[in-house]
PDB file of C-alpha atoms in Angstrom:
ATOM      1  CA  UNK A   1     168.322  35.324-123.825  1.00  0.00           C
ATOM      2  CA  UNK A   2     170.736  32.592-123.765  1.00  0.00           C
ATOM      3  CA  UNK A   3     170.413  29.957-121.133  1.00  0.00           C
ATOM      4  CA  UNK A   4     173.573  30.659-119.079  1.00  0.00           C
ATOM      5  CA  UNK A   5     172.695  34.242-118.952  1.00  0.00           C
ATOM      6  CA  UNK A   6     168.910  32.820-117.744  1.00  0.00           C
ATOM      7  CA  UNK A   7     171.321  30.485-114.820  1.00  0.00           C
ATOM      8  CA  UNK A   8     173.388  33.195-113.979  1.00  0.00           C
ATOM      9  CA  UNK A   9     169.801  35.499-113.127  1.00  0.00           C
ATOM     10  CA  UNK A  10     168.606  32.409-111.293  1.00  0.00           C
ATOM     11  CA  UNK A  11     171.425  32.138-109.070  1.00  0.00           C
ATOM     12  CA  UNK A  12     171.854  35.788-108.309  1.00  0.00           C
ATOM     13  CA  UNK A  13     168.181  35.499-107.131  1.00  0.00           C
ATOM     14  CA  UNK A  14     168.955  32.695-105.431  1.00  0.00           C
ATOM     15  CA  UNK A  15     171.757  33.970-103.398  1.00  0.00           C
ATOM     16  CA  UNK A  16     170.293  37.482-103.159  1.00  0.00           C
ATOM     17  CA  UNK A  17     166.960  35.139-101.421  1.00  0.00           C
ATOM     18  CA  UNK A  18     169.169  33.085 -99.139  1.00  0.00           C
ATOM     19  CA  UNK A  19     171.033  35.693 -97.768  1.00  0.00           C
ATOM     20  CA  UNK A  20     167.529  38.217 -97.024  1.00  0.00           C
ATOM     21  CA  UNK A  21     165.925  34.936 -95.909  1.00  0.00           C
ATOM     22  CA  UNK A  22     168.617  34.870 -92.492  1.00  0.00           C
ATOM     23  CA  UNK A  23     168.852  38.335 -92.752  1.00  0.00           C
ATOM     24  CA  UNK A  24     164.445  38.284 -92.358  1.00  0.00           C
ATOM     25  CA  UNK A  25     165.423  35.826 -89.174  1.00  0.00           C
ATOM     26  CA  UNK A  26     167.364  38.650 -87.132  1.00  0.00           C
ATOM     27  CA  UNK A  27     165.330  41.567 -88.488  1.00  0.00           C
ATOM     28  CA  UNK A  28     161.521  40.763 -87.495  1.00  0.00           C
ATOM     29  CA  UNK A  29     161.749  43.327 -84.640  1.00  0.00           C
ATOM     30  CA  UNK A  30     163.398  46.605 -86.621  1.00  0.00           C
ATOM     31  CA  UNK A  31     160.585  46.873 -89.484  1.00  0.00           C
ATOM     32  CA  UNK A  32     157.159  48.022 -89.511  1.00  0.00           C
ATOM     33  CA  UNK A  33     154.304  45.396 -90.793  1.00  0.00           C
ATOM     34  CA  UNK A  34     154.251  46.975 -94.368  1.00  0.00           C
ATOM     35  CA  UNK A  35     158.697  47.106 -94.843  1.00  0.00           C
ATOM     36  CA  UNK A  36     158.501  43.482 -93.208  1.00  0.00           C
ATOM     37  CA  UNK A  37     155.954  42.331 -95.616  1.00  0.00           C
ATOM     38  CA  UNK A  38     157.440  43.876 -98.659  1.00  0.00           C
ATOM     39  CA  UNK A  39     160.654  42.201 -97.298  1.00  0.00           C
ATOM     40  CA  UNK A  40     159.669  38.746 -97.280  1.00  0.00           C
ATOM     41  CA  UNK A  41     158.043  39.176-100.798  1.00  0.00           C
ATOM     42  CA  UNK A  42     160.889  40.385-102.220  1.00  0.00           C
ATOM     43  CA  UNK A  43     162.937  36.697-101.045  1.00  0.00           C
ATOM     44  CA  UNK A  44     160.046  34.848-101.839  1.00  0.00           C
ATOM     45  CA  UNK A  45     160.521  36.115-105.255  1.00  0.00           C
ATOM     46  CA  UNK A  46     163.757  36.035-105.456  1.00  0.00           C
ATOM     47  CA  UNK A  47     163.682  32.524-103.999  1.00  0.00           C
ATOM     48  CA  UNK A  48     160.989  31.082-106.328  1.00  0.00           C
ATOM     49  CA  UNK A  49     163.016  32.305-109.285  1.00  0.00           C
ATOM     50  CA  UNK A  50     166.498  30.876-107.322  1.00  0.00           C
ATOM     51  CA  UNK A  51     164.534  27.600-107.339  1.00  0.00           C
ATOM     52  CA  UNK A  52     163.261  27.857-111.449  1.00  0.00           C
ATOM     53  CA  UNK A  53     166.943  27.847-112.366  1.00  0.00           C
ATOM     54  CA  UNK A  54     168.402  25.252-109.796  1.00  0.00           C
ATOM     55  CA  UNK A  55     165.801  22.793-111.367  1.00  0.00           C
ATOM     56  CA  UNK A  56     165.723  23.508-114.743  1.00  0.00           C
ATOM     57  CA  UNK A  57     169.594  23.316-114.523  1.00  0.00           C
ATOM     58  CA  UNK A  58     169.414  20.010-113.549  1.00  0.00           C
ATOM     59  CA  UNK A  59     165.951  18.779-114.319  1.00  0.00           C
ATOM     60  CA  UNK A  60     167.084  15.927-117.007  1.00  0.00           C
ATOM     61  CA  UNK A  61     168.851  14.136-114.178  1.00  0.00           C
ATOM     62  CA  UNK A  62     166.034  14.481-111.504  1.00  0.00           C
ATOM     63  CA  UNK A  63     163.125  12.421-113.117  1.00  0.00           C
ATOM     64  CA  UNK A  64     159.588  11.802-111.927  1.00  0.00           C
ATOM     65  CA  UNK A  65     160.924  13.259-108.168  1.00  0.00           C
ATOM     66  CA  UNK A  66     162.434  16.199-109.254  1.00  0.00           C
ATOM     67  CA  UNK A  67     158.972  17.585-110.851  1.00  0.00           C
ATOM     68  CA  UNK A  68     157.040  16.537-108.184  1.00  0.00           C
ATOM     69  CA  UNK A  69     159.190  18.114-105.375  1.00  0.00           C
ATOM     70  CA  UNK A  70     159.399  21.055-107.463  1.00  0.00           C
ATOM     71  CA  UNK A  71     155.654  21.298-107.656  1.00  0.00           C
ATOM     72  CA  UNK A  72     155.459  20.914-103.722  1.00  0.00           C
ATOM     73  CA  UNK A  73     157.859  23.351-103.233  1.00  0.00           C
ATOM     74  CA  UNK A  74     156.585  26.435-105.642  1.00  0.00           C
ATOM     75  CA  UNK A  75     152.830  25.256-103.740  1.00  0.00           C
ATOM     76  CA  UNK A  76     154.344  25.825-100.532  1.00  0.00           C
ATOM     77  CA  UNK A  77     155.835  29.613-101.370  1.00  0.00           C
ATOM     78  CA  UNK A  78     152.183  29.789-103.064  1.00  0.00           C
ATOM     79  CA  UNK A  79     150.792  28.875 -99.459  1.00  0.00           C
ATOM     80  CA  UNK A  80     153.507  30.980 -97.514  1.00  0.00           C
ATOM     81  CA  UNK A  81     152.197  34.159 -99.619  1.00  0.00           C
ATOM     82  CA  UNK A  82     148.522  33.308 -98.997  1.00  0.00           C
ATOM     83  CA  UNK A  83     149.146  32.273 -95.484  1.00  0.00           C
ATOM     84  CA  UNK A  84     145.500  34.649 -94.569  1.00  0.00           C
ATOM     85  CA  UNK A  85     143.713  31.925 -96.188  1.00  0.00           C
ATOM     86  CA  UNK A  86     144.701  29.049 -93.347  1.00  0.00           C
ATOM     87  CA  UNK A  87     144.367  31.042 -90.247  1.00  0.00           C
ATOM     88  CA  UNK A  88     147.302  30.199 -87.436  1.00  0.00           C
ATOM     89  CA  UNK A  89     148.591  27.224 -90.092  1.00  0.00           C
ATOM     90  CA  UNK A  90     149.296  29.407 -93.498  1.00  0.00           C
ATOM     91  CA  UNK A  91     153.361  29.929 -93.017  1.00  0.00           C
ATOM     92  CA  UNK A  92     153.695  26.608 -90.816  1.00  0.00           C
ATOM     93  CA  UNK A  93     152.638  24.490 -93.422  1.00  0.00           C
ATOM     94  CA  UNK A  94     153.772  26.321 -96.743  1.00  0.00           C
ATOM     95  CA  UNK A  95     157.138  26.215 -95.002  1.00  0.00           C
ATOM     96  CA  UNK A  96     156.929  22.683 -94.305  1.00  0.00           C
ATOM     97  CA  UNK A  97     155.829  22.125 -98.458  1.00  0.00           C
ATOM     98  CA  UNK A  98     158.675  24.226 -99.269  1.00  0.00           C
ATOM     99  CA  UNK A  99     161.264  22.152 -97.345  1.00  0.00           C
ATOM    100  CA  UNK A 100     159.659  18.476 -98.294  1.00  0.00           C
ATOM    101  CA  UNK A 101     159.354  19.840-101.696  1.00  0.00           C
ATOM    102  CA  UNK A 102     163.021  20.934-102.057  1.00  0.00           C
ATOM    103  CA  UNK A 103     164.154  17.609 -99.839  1.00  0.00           C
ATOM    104  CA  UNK A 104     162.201  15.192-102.648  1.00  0.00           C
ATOM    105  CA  UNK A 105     162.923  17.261-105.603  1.00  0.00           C
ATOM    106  CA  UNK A 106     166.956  17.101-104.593  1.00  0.00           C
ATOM    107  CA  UNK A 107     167.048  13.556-103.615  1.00  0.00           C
ATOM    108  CA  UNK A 108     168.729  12.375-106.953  1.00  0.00           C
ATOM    109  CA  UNK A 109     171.050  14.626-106.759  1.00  0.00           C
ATOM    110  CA  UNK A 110     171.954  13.329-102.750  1.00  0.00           C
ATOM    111  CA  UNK A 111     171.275   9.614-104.040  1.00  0.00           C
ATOM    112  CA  UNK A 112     173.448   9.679-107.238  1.00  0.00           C
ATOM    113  CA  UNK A 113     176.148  12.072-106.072  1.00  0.00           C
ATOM    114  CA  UNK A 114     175.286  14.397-109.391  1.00  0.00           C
ATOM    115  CA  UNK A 115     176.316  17.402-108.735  1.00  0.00           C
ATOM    116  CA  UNK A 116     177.097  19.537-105.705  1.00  0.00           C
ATOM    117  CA  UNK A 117     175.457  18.275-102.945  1.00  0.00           C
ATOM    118  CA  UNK A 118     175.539  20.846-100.117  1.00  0.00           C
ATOM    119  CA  UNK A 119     172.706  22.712-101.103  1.00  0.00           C
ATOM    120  CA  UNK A 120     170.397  19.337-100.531  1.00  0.00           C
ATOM    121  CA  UNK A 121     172.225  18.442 -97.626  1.00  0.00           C
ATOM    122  CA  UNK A 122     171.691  21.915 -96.002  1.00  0.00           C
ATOM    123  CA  UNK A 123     167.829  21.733 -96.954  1.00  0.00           C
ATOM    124  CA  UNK A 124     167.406  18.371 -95.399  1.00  0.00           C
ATOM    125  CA  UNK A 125     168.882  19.574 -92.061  1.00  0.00           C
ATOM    126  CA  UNK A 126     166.806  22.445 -92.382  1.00  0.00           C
ATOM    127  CA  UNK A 127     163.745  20.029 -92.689  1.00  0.00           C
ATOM    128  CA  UNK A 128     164.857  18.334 -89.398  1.00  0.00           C
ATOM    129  CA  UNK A 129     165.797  21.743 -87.862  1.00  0.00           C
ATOM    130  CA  UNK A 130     162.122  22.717 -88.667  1.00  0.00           C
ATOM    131  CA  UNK A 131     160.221  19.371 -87.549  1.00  0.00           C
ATOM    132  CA  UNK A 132     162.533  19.473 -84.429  1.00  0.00           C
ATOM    133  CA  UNK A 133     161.871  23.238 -83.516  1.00  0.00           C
ATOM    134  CA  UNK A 134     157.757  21.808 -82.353  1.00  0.00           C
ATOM    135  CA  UNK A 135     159.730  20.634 -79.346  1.00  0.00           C
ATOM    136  CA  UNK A 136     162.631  22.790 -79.429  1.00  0.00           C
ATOM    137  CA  UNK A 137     162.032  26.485 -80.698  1.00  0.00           C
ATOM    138  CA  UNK A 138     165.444  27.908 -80.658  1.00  0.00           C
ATOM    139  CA  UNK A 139     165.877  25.213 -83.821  1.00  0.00           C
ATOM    140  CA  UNK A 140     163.341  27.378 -86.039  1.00  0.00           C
ATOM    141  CA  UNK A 141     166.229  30.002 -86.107  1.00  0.00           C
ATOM    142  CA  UNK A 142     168.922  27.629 -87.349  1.00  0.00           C
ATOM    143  CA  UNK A 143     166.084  26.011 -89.945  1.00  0.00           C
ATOM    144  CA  UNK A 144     166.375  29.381 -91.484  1.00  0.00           C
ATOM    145  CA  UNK A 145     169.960  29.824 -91.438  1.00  0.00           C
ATOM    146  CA  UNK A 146     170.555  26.194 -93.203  1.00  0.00           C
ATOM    147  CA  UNK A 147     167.519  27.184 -95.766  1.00  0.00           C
ATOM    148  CA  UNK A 148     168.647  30.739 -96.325  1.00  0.00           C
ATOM    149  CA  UNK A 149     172.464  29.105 -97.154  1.00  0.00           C
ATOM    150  CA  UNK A 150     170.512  25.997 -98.669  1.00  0.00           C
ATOM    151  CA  UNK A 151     170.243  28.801-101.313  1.00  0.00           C
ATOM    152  CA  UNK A 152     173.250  30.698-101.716  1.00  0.00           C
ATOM    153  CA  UNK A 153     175.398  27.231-102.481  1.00  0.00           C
ATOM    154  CA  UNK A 154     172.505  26.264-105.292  1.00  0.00           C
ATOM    155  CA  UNK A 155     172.953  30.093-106.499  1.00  0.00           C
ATOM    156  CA  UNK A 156     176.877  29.721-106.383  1.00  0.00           C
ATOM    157  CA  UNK A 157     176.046  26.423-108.035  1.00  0.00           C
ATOM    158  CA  UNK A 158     174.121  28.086-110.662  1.00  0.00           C
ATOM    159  CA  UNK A 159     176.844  31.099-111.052  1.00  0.00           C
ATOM    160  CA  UNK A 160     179.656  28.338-112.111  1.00  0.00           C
ATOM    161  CA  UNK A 161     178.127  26.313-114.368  1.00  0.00           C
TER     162      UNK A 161
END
C-alpha cells in the first residue's frame, strides 16, 4: 500500500476518533457498561492509529522530541486501556501521558511553525483544560472537546497532504 493511501487511513481514523471522543463526553449516561466500553475502544483505536500517521507524516522534522512524546503518548492509551491495573488513577494518569505525550511530541511543529499548527495548539489547551479541571471540573468537558478536535484538524491534516 502506498504511503498516501496509509495517510489518508490514518486521518480517517483520526477524525473518525476525535469526533467519538466528544461524542463519548455527552454520551456516558445513554449506554450500558459493555456498549460504553466497546465505545471507547473503538476511539482508542481509531485514535492510536490517527496518531501513527500524524507522526510518521511528519516524523523527519520532529527529532529526538517527537519519538519520545510519541512513546508517552501510545503508553498513556496503553495505560487508559489497562486503567484496572492502577485502581482510582488508571484513566487519570494515561490521560495525562496521552496529552504530555502529544504536547512534547508536537512542540517542533508549534516551535518551528512546520506545518499546521492547530492541532498542537488545541492539544496544549486541552493539557491546561485537563490540569485545570482538579480545581475546576466543568474544564474536564472542554479538555475533551479541544482533544477530540485536537484530532480531527491532524486527520484533515493528514487527508490533504
Amino acid at each position: 500500500m502506498q504511503s498516501k493511501a496509509i495517510f489518508r487511513l490514518s486521518g480517517v481514523a483520526a477524525i473518525t476518533g476525535g469526533v467519538l471522543r466528544i461524542a463519548n463526553t455527552f454520551t456516558i449516561h445513554l449506554f450500558d457498561t459493555y456498549t460504553l466500553a466497546l465505545s471507547w475502544l473503538a476511539t482508542d483505536v481509531l485514535l492510536l492509529f490517527g496518531l501513527m500517521g500524524w507522526y510518521a507524516s511528519r516524523a523527519d522534522r520532529l527529532g529526538a522530541s517527537g519519538v519520545v512524546g510519541f512513546t508517552i503518548a501510545v503508553v498513556g492509551i496503553l495505560v487508559i486501556r489497562s486503567a484496572d491495573l492502577f485502581p482510582g488513577n488508571g484513566y487519570p494518569t494515561g490521560a495525562m501521558a496521552l496529552l504530555a505525550g502529544l504536547v512534547v511530541m508536537s512542540g517542533p511543529t508549534l516551535l518551528q511553525r512546520d506545518g499546521s499548527i492547530l492541532p498542537p495548539v488545541l492539544w496544549l489547551l486541552s493539557l491546561a483544560c485537563a490540569l485545570t479541571s482538579v480545581a475546576f471540573a466543568p474544564l474536564a468537558i472542554l479538555s475533551a472537546i479541544l482533544f477530540g478536535a485536537g484530532f480531527i484538524c491532524a486527520g484533515l491534516g493528514l487527508l490533504r497532504a
